CSV table of C-alpha atoms in Angstrom, one decimal:
chain,number,residue,atom,x,y,z
A,171,GLY,CA,-28.7,67.8,146.5
A,172,SER,CA,-30.2,70.5,148.6
A,173,VAL,CA,-33.3,72.5,147.8
A,174,GLU,CA,-31.0,75.3,146.5
A,175,ASP,CA,-29.5,72.8,144.1
A,176,LEU,CA,-32.9,71.9,142.7
A,177,LEU,CA,-34.0,75.5,142.1
A,178,ALA,CA,-32.5,75.4,138.7
A,179,PHE,CA,-35.1,72.8,137.7
A,180,SER,CA,-37.9,75.2,138.7
A,181,ASP,CA,-36.5,78.1,136.6
A,182,GLU,CA,-39.3,79.9,134.7
A,183,THR,CA,-37.4,80.1,131.5
A,184,LEU,CA,-36.6,76.3,131.6
A,185,ILE,CA,-40.2,75.5,132.5
A,186,ARG,CA,-41.6,77.5,129.6
A,187,ALA,CA,-39.0,76.0,127.2
A,188,VAL,CA,-39.9,72.4,128.2
A,189,ALA,CA,-43.6,73.1,128.0
A,190,ALA,CA,-43.2,74.5,124.5
A,191,CYS,CA,-40.9,71.7,123.3
A,192,THR,CA,-42.4,69.4,120.6
A,193,ILE,CA,-39.9,66.6,121.5
A,194,PRO,CA,-40.9,64.4,124.5
A,195,VAL,CA,-39.0,65.4,127.6
A,196,VAL,CA,-38.2,63.0,130.5
A,197,SER,CA,-37.6,64.4,133.9
A,198,ALA,CA,-35.2,62.2,135.9
A,199,ILE,CA,-33.8,64.5,138.6
A,200,GLY,CA,-33.6,61.7,141.1
A,201,HIS,CA,-34.8,63.6,144.2
A,202,GLU,CA,-38.0,62.0,145.5
A,203,PRO,CA,-38.7,64.2,148.6
A,204,ASP,CA,-38.8,67.3,146.5
A,205,SER,CA,-40.7,67.9,143.2
A,206,PRO,CA,-39.3,70.6,141.1
A,207,LEU,CA,-41.7,72.3,138.6
A,208,LEU,CA,-39.9,70.4,135.8
A,209,ASP,CA,-41.5,67.2,137.0
A,210,TYR,CA,-45.0,68.7,136.3
A,211,VAL,CA,-44.3,69.9,132.7
A,212,ALA,CA,-42.2,67.0,131.5
A,213,ASP,CA,-43.9,64.3,129.4
A,214,VAL,CA,-42.6,61.5,131.6
A,215,ARG,CA,-41.3,61.6,135.2
A,216,ALA,CA,-38.7,59.1,136.3
A,217,SER,CA,-37.5,58.6,139.8
A,218,THR,CA,-33.9,58.1,138.8
A,219,PRO,CA,-31.8,58.3,135.6
A,220,THR,CA,-31.8,54.4,135.6
A,221,ASP,CA,-35.6,54.5,135.8
A,222,ALA,CA,-35.6,57.0,132.9
A,223,ALA,CA,-33.5,54.6,130.8
A,224,SER,CA,-35.8,51.7,131.4
A,225,LYS,CA,-38.8,53.8,130.4
A,226,LEU,CA,-37.1,55.1,127.2
A,227,VAL,CA,-35.6,51.7,126.2
A,228,PRO,CA,-38.2,48.9,126.6
A,229,ASP,CA,-37.1,45.6,128.1
A,230,PHE,CA,-36.0,43.2,125.3
A,231,GLN,CA,-37.5,40.1,126.8
A,232,GLN,CA,-40.8,41.9,127.5
A,233,GLU,CA,-41.0,43.1,123.9
A,234,LEU,CA,-40.1,39.7,122.6
A,235,ASN,CA,-42.9,38.1,124.7
A,236,ALA,CA,-45.4,40.7,123.4
A,237,LEU,CA,-44.3,40.0,119.8
A,238,ASN,CA,-44.7,36.2,120.3
A,239,ASN,CA,-48.1,36.7,121.9
A,240,ALA,CA,-49.2,38.9,118.9
A,241,ARG,CA,-47.9,36.3,116.5
A,242,GLN,CA,-49.8,33.5,118.3
A,243,SER,CA,-52.9,35.6,118.3
A,244,VAL,CA,-52.7,36.2,114.6
A,245,ARG,CA,-52.1,32.5,114.0
A,246,ARG,CA,-55.1,31.6,116.2
A,247,THR,CA,-57.3,34.1,114.4
A,248,ILE,CA,-56.3,32.9,111.0
A,249,GLY,CA,-56.9,29.3,112.1
A,250,GLN,CA,-60.3,30.1,113.3
A,251,LEU,CA,-61.1,31.9,110.1
A,252,ILE,CA,-59.9,28.9,108.0
A,253,THR,CA,-61.9,26.5,110.2
A,254,ARG,CA,-65.1,28.6,109.9
A,255,GLU,CA,-64.8,29.0,106.1
A,256,SER,CA,-64.0,25.3,105.7
A,257,THR,CA,-67.1,24.4,107.7
A,258,SER,CA,-69.2,26.8,105.6
A,259,LEU,CA,-67.8,25.2,102.4
A,260,THR,CA,-68.6,21.7,103.7
A,261,GLN,CA,-72.2,22.7,104.5
A,262,LEU,CA,-72.6,24.3,101.1
A,263,ARG,CA,-71.4,21.2,99.3
A,264,ALA,CA,-73.8,19.1,101.4
A,265,ARG,CA,-76.8,21.0,100.0
A,266,PRO,CA,-78.9,18.9,97.5
A,267,VAL,CA,-78.6,21.4,94.7
A,268,LEU,CA,-74.8,21.2,94.8
A,269,ALA,CA,-74.5,17.6,95.9
A,270,THR,CA,-76.7,16.3,93.1
A,271,PRO,CA,-77.2,19.1,90.6
A,272,ASP,CA,-78.7,16.6,88.0
A,273,GLY,CA,-81.4,15.6,90.5
A,274,PHE,CA,-82.3,19.2,91.1
A,275,LEU,CA,-82.6,19.8,87.4
A,276,ILE,CA,-84.7,16.7,86.9
A,277,ALA,CA,-87.0,17.7,89.6
A,278,ARG,CA,-87.5,21.1,88.2
A,279,ARG,CA,-88.0,19.6,84.7
A,280,GLU,CA,-90.8,17.3,86.2
A,281,ASP,CA,-92.4,20.3,87.8
A,282,LEU,CA,-92.3,22.1,84.5
A,283,LEU,CA,-93.8,19.1,82.6
A,284,ASN,CA,-96.6,18.7,85.2
A,285,SER,CA,-97.4,22.4,85.0
A,286,ARG,CA,-97.6,22.2,81.2
A,287,ARG,CA,-99.9,19.2,81.4
A,288,ARG,CA,-102.2,20.9,83.9
A,289,ILE,CA,-102.3,24.0,81.7
A,290,ARG,CA,-103.1,21.9,78.6
A,291,VAL,CA,-105.9,20.0,80.4
A,292,HIS,CA,-107.3,23.3,81.7
A,293,ILE,CA,-107.3,24.8,78.2
A,294,THR,CA,-108.9,21.7,76.7
A,295,ASN,CA,-111.7,21.8,79.3
A,296,VAL,CA,-112.3,25.5,78.7
A,297,VAL,CA,-112.5,24.9,74.9
A,298,LEU,CA,-114.9,22.0,75.4
A,299,HIS,CA,-117.1,24.0,77.8
A,300,ALA,CA,-117.2,26.9,75.4
A,301,THR,CA,-118.0,24.6,72.5
A,302,THR,CA,-120.8,23.0,74.4
A,303,GLN,CA,-122.2,26.4,75.4
A,304,LEU,CA,-122.0,27.6,71.8
A,305,ALA,CA,-123.8,24.5,70.5
A,306,HIS,CA,-126.5,25.0,73.2
A,307,THR,CA,-126.9,28.6,72.3
A,308,ARG,CA,-127.1,27.8,68.6
A,309,ASP,CA,-129.8,25.2,69.3
A,310,ILE,CA,-131.8,27.8,71.3
A,311,VAL,CA,-131.5,30.4,68.5
A,312,ARG,CA,-132.4,27.9,65.9
A,313,ALA,CA,-135.5,26.7,67.9
A,314,LEU,CA,-136.7,30.3,68.2
A,315,SER,CA,-136.1,31.2,64.5
A,316,PRO,CA,-139.1,31.4,62.1
A,317,GLY,CA,-137.4,29.1,59.6
A,318,PHE,CA,-137.1,26.3,62.2
A,319,THR,CA,-140.8,26.7,63.1
A,320,LEU,CA,-141.7,26.4,59.4
A,321,GLU,CA,-139.6,23.2,59.1
A,322,ARG,CA,-141.7,21.7,61.9
A,323,GLY,CA,-144.8,22.1,59.6
A,324,TYR,CA,-146.1,25.5,60.6
A,325,ALA,CA,-146.9,28.2,58.1
A,326,ILE,CA,-147.0,32.0,58.1
A,327,VAL,CA,-150.2,33.5,56.6
A,328,GLN,CA,-150.4,37.1,55.4
A,329,GLY,CA,-153.6,38.9,54.5
A,330,PRO,CA,-154.2,41.1,51.4
A,331,ASP,CA,-152.4,44.0,53.2
A,332,HIS,CA,-149.4,41.8,53.8
A,333,HIS,CA,-150.0,41.8,57.6
A,334,ILE,CA,-149.5,38.5,59.4
A,335,ILE,CA,-152.8,36.8,60.3
A,336,ARG,CA,-152.8,35.8,64.0
A,337,ASP,CA,-156.6,35.4,64.3
A,338,SER,CA,-159.3,34.1,62.0
A,339,SER,CA,-161.4,37.2,62.6
A,340,GLN,CA,-158.9,39.1,60.6
A,341,LEU,CA,-160.0,37.3,57.4
A,342,ASN,CA,-163.1,37.5,55.2
A,343,PRO,CA,-164.4,34.8,52.8
A,344,GLU,CA,-163.1,35.0,49.3
A,345,GLU,CA,-160.0,36.9,50.4
A,346,VAL,CA,-156.7,35.9,48.8
A,347,VAL,CA,-154.0,35.2,51.4
A,348,HIS,CA,-150.3,34.6,51.0
A,349,VAL,CA,-149.0,31.5,52.7
A,350,ARG,CA,-145.3,30.9,53.5
A,351,VAL,CA,-144.0,27.4,54.3
A,352,ALA,CA,-140.5,26.0,54.8
A,353,SER,CA,-139.9,25.2,51.1
A,354,GLY,CA,-141.5,28.3,49.6
A,355,SER,CA,-144.8,30.2,49.4
A,356,PHE,CA,-148.1,30.1,47.6
A,357,SER,CA,-151.5,32.0,47.5
A,358,ALA,CA,-154.8,30.7,48.7
A,359,THR,CA,-158.4,31.8,48.7
A,360,VAL,CA,-160.4,31.8,51.9
A,361,ASN,CA,-163.4,29.6,51.5
A,362,GLN,CA,-164.6,29.2,55.0
A,363,ILE,CA,-163.8,30.8,58.4
A,364,THR,CA,-164.1,28.8,61.6
A,365,ALA,CA,-163.8,30.6,64.9
A,366,LYS,CA,-161.7,29.1,67.7
A,367,ASP,CA,-163.7,27.0,70.1
A,368,PRO,CA,-164.0,28.9,73.3
A,369,ALA,CA,-163.6,25.7,75.3
């Protein structure tokens, strides 16, 4: 057709209607040298009505190939997933704790028994050490006690005023002193006083 024949496809009313249309519009005027305004507002531009038909109705064989490709891709993905999970399961089964669970429990039981034995030995050593220390401390206290000193043959002498006599100069002849020994006490009269030899 001539340019005048194509003017109808550049009509403002038509152009606005196509632009506002919510349904997809295909422009297939079939006049390549000229481009009516409809070609610019249509959703799809086809060179000929035959081209428009091929764009609107996909090629069956092409769609079938795409479907087969998608199906093979899904199968391949599923196969890879199954292989990966099977490998993970095999590796999991190969772990000692799952391959021989009894052996794992026996090893843990041995560890527990060894720990209990070590704790028992440690507690025994602590108790023995504490007992030894207590006996040693008791011996020291006993050795420092007045009663133990008396048991070794010493005596405590108190003067008439009941003060402990530490030096012979504190006594006078004929004074009565009180003598305490390990098994009891008695009184004695001072008959003679002998000073300590300076040497």
